[in-house]
GROMACS .gro file of C-alpha atoms in nm:
model
  230
    1MET     CA    1  -1.522   1.080  -1.251
    2ARG     CA    2  -1.581   0.709  -1.299
    3VAL     CA    3  -1.695   0.506  -0.997
    4TYR     CA    4  -1.672   0.131  -0.946
    5TYR     CA    5  -1.950  -0.081  -0.800
    6SER     CA    6  -1.853  -0.445  -0.853
    7LEU     CA    7  -1.492  -0.524  -0.763
    8TYR     CA    8  -1.512  -0.789  -0.492
    9GLY     CA    9  -1.578  -1.062  -0.746
   10ARG     CA   10  -1.225  -1.013  -0.884
   11LEU     CA   11  -1.093  -1.162  -0.560
   12LEU     CA   12  -1.310  -1.469  -0.587
   13ASN     CA   13  -1.109  -1.691  -0.816
   14LYS     CA   14  -0.809  -1.905  -0.744
   15GLU     CA   15  -0.603  -1.764  -1.030
   16SER     CA   16  -0.618  -1.413  -0.880
   17LEU     CA   17  -0.507  -1.545  -0.543
   18TYR     CA   18  -0.227  -1.741  -0.709
   19ASN     CA   19  -0.107  -1.430  -0.892
   20GLY     CA   20  -0.110  -1.246  -0.559
   21PHE     CA   21   0.091  -1.527  -0.402
   22LYS     CA   22   0.354  -1.509  -0.677
   23LYS     CA   23   0.412  -1.140  -0.606
   24VAL     CA   24   0.431  -1.205  -0.232
   25TRP     CA   25   0.676  -1.490  -0.297
   26ARG     CA   26   0.902  -1.262  -0.502
   27ALA     CA   27   0.898  -1.004  -0.222
   28LYS     CA   28   1.007  -1.271   0.030
   29GLY     CA   29   0.970  -1.187   0.399
   30THR     CA   30   0.928  -1.349   0.737
   31ALA     CA   31   0.628  -1.511   0.904
   32GLY     CA   32   0.351  -1.317   1.072
   33ILE     CA   33   0.198  -1.387   1.412
   34ASP     CA   34   0.086  -1.735   1.302
   35GLU     CA   35   0.454  -1.824   1.241
   36GLN     CA   36   0.368  -1.973   0.900
   37SER     CA   37   0.654  -1.905   0.662
   38LEU     CA   38   0.626  -1.853   0.289
   39GLU     CA   39   0.789  -2.190   0.234
   40GLN     CA   40   0.534  -2.363   0.458
   41PHE     CA   41   0.246  -2.193   0.279
   42ALA     CA   42   0.392  -2.285  -0.059
   43SER     CA   43   0.435  -2.651   0.039
   44ASN     CA   44   0.055  -2.684   0.058
   45LEU     CA   45  -0.027  -2.404  -0.183
   46SER     CA   46  -0.337  -2.540  -0.356
   47ASN     CA   47  -0.514  -2.627  -0.030
   48GLU     CA   48  -0.413  -2.297   0.133
   49LEU     CA   49  -0.552  -2.097  -0.159
   50ASP     CA   50  -0.871  -2.306  -0.160
   51LYS     CA   51  -0.928  -2.229   0.210
   52LEU     CA   52  -0.863  -1.861   0.153
   53LEU     CA   53  -1.100  -1.856  -0.143
   54ILE     CA   54  -1.381  -2.019   0.057
   55GLU     CA   55  -1.339  -1.767   0.338
   56LEU     CA   56  -1.355  -1.477   0.093
   57LYS     CA   57  -1.659  -1.617  -0.085
   58THR     CA   58  -1.850  -1.676   0.240
   59LYS     CA   59  -1.735  -1.343   0.390
   60GLN     CA   60  -1.578  -1.533   0.680
   61TYR     CA   61  -1.226  -1.408   0.607
   62ARG     CA   62  -1.080  -1.198   0.888
   63PRO     CA   63  -0.727  -1.053   0.873
   64SER     CA   64  -0.495  -1.129   1.162
   65ALA     CA   65  -0.311  -0.869   1.362
   66VAL     CA   66   0.030  -0.782   1.224
   67LYS     CA   67   0.347  -0.871   1.410
   68ARG     CA   68   0.508  -0.548   1.524
   69VAL     CA   69   0.884  -0.535   1.532
   70GLU     CA   70   1.111  -0.244   1.617
   71ILE     CA   71   1.445  -0.209   1.441
   72PRO     CA   72   1.705   0.024   1.597
   73LYS     CA   73   1.797   0.326   1.382
   74ASP     CA   74   2.136   0.492   1.366
   75ASP     CA   75   2.000   0.809   1.527
   76GLY     CA   76   1.892   0.622   1.840
   77GLY     CA   77   1.526   0.584   1.749
   78VAL     CA   78   1.347   0.279   1.618
   79ARG     CA   79   1.181   0.195   1.290
   80LYS     CA   80   0.847   0.025   1.344
   81LEU     CA   81   0.763  -0.251   1.100
   82GLY     CA   82   0.448  -0.456   1.073
   83ILE     CA   83   0.457  -0.810   0.938
   84PRO     CA   84   0.124  -0.959   0.822
   85THR     CA   85   0.064  -1.329   0.785
   86VAL     CA   86   0.131  -1.482   0.444
   87ARG     CA   87  -0.241  -1.532   0.374
   88ASP     CA   88  -0.314  -1.169   0.463
   89ARG     CA   89  -0.032  -1.050   0.240
   90ILE     CA   90  -0.188  -1.239  -0.052
   91VAL     CA   91  -0.528  -1.075  -0.002
   92GLN     CA   92  -0.361  -0.736   0.043
   93GLN     CA   93  -0.170  -0.783  -0.280
   94CYS     CA   94  -0.486  -0.876  -0.469
   95LEU     CA   95  -0.664  -0.572  -0.330
   96ASN     CA   96  -0.370  -0.356  -0.424
   97ASP     CA   97  -0.379  -0.490  -0.781
   98ILE     CA   98  -0.749  -0.404  -0.806
   99LEU     CA   99  -0.735  -0.056  -0.653
  100SER     CA  100  -0.406   0.089  -0.774
  101PRO     CA  101  -0.510   0.141  -1.139
  102ILE     CA  102  -0.825   0.320  -1.023
  103PHE     CA  103  -0.637   0.590  -0.833
  104GLU     CA  104  -0.311   0.619  -1.025
  105GLU     CA  105  -0.482   0.800  -1.313
  106GLN     CA  106  -0.575   1.091  -1.083
  107PHE     CA  107  -0.222   1.176  -0.977
  108HIS     CA  108  -0.045   1.496  -1.069
  109PRO     CA  109   0.211   1.445  -1.348
  110SER     CA  110   0.485   1.558  -1.107
  111SER     CA  111   0.395   1.301  -0.844
  112TYR     CA  112   0.663   1.033  -0.811
  113GLY     CA  113   0.607   0.881  -0.468
  114TYR     CA  114   0.486   0.520  -0.489
  115GLN     CA  115   0.413   0.554  -0.860
  116PRO     CA  116   0.477   0.252  -1.085
  117HIS     CA  117   0.769   0.284  -1.324
  118ARG     CA  118   0.882   0.607  -1.154
  119SER     CA  119   1.181   0.665  -0.931
  120GLY     CA  120   1.370   0.922  -0.730
  121HIS     CA  121   1.593   0.980  -1.033
  122ASP     CA  122   1.287   1.077  -1.237
  123ALA     CA  123   1.185   1.327  -0.969
  124ILE     CA  124   1.534   1.480  -0.973
  125ASN     CA  125   1.521   1.512  -1.350
  126LYS     CA  126   1.180   1.681  -1.329
  127ALA     CA  127   1.304   1.920  -1.062
  128THR     CA  128   1.604   2.005  -1.281
  129MET     CA  129   1.371   2.078  -1.571
  130PHE     CA  130   1.160   2.309  -1.353
  131ILE     CA  131   1.472   2.495  -1.237
  132ARG     CA  132   1.578   2.561  -1.595
  133GLN     CA  133   1.234   2.629  -1.737
  134TYR     CA  134   1.113   2.866  -1.466
  135ASP     CA  135   1.450   3.006  -1.355
  136LEU     CA  136   1.397   2.871  -1.003
  137LYS     CA  137   1.668   2.904  -0.739
  138HIS     CA  138   1.584   2.647  -0.471
  139VAL     CA  139   1.479   2.286  -0.435
  140VAL     CA  140   1.325   2.199  -0.099
  141ASP     CA  141   1.367   1.839   0.014
  142MET     CA  142   1.116   1.760   0.290
  143GLY     CA  143   1.036   1.445   0.483
  144LEU     CA  144   0.712   1.379   0.666
  145SER     CA  145   0.786   1.276   1.024
  146LYS     CA  146   0.604   0.957   1.126
  147CYS     CA  147   0.398   0.981   0.811
  148PHE     CA  148   0.284   0.620   0.815
  149ASP     CA  149   0.201   0.630   1.185
  150LEU     CA  150  -0.024   0.931   1.136
  151LEU     CA  151  -0.223   0.836   0.828
  152ASP     CA  152  -0.583   0.945   0.871
  153GLN     CA  153  -0.783   0.625   0.830
  154GLU     CA  154  -1.117   0.804   0.797
  155LEU     CA  155  -0.973   1.029   0.528
  156ILE     CA  156  -0.841   0.726   0.343
  157LEU     CA  157  -1.172   0.539   0.361
  158THR     CA  158  -1.368   0.848   0.259
  159SER     CA  159  -1.137   0.909  -0.035
  160ILE     CA  160  -1.162   0.549  -0.152
  161SER     CA  161  -1.540   0.545  -0.118
  162ARG     CA  162  -1.573   0.838  -0.359
  163ARG     CA  163  -1.467   0.609  -0.642
  164VAL     CA  164  -1.523   0.260  -0.499
  165LYS     CA  165  -1.884   0.188  -0.412
  166ASP     CA  166  -1.843  -0.186  -0.353
  167GLY     CA  167  -1.937  -0.233   0.013
  168SER     CA  168  -1.755  -0.566   0.039
  169ILE     CA  169  -1.428  -0.409  -0.074
  170LEU     CA  170  -1.470  -0.116   0.164
  171ARG     CA  171  -1.544  -0.348   0.457
  172LEU     CA  172  -1.238  -0.557   0.376
  173ILE     CA  173  -1.016  -0.248   0.369
  174LYS     CA  174  -1.160  -0.135   0.701
  175GLN     CA  175  -1.089  -0.477   0.852
  176PHE     CA  176  -0.725  -0.449   0.751
  177LEU     CA  177  -0.697  -0.101   0.895
  178GLU     CA  178  -0.846  -0.218   1.225
  179SER     CA  179  -0.668  -0.554   1.247
  180GLY     CA  180  -0.428  -0.434   1.517
  181VAL     CA  181  -0.073  -0.529   1.606
  182LYS     CA  182   0.109  -0.779   1.823
  183PRO     CA  183   0.424  -0.608   1.955
  184ILE     CA  184   0.760  -0.789   1.938
  185THR     CA  185   1.092  -0.610   1.973
  186VAL     CA  186   1.370  -0.732   1.749
  187ILE     CA  187   1.731  -0.627   1.794
  188GLY     CA  188   1.936  -0.636   1.477
  189ILE     CA  189   1.827  -0.657   1.117
  190ILE     CA  190   1.545  -0.860   0.970
  191TYR     CA  191   1.412  -0.888   0.619
  192SER     CA  192   1.038  -0.876   0.609
  193TRP     CA  193   0.726  -0.747   0.440
  194PRO     CA  194   0.804  -0.389   0.529
  195LEU     CA  195   0.473  -0.237   0.636
  196GLU     CA  196   0.128  -0.346   0.744
  197TRP     CA  197  -0.149  -0.272   0.501
  198ALA     CA  198  -0.245   0.055   0.666
  199LYS     CA  199   0.088   0.163   0.518
  200SER     CA  200   0.051  -0.014   0.188
  201VAL     CA  201   0.127   0.136  -0.147
  202VAL     CA  202  -0.233   0.185  -0.252
  203LEU     CA  203  -0.349   0.343   0.076
  204THR     CA  204  -0.046   0.569   0.080
  205GLU     CA  205  -0.129   0.661  -0.279
  206VAL     CA  206  -0.482   0.756  -0.176
  207ASN     CA  207  -0.350   0.968   0.111
  208PHE     CA  208  -0.110   1.152  -0.119
  209LEU     CA  209  -0.379   1.181  -0.384
  210HIS     CA  210  -0.570   1.396  -0.137
  211MET     CA  211  -0.253   1.603  -0.097
  212ASN     CA  212  -0.220   1.625  -0.476
  213ILE     CA  213  -0.572   1.758  -0.511
  214GLN     CA  214  -0.518   2.018  -0.238
  215CYS     CA  215  -0.194   2.136  -0.400
  216LEU     CA  216  -0.357   2.159  -0.741
  217SER     CA  217  -0.611   2.400  -0.593
  218GLN     CA  218  -0.324   2.638  -0.514
  219THR     CA  219  -0.118   2.842  -0.760
  220HIS     CA  220   0.215   2.675  -0.684
  221GLN     CA  221   0.456   2.480  -0.895
  222PHE     CA  222   0.422   2.140  -0.730
  223GLN     CA  223   0.700   1.883  -0.725
  224GLU     CA  224   0.621   1.595  -0.491
  225THR     CA  225   0.973   1.486  -0.407
  226SER     CA  226   0.884   1.479  -0.037
  227VAL     CA  227   0.696   1.150  -0.074
  228LEU     CA  228   0.980   0.946  -0.216
  229PHE     CA  229   1.036   0.712   0.077
  230LEU     CA  230   1.360   0.549  -0.036
   0.00000   0.00000   0.00000
């Protein structure tokens, strides 16, 4: 299994940060706890990216707490969302771009949750193929209650550190996981960056990768439709 020692340097150029910003811009979203909107950040983009780059190079960058909002659900509960600042979203996106290719290659072929270029329709097609090929009678559709709220941070960090040996990257991930939240209740609907980075695609991938490995150690036909959070 290949391990990676020098990854932090990929963050330390303005072009990488700009590419991260472009993806954040396309995703849209509201301001974090600093109340700086995407439009405000973009209006002074070059200077903002220069400041972010200097902080990353000097290891002075510290992620802010995410703004916690609670959106009422139809069943009477609430959906908890975390909104990072724009600058934190950019760094998160750059980290995600670095780490995702490292872990995606380890996933089970029947894993469709949070996989690039895969969808719920693909999972349904695979399940249909299994039914026909193995003469199966049932498809079990399961959801994981409060999955994102209960992610094991130590498990995630341990799993990442098996393949990523760059201490600067690991420290940065830990800072995001420990950045905390600032609670704000919102009634109605908002459009925002949907989850704080503890719930990001790459960290969720790592968590489900551990699940993949455990399932592969068993003698079961494994179809991971339960992780398609649509």
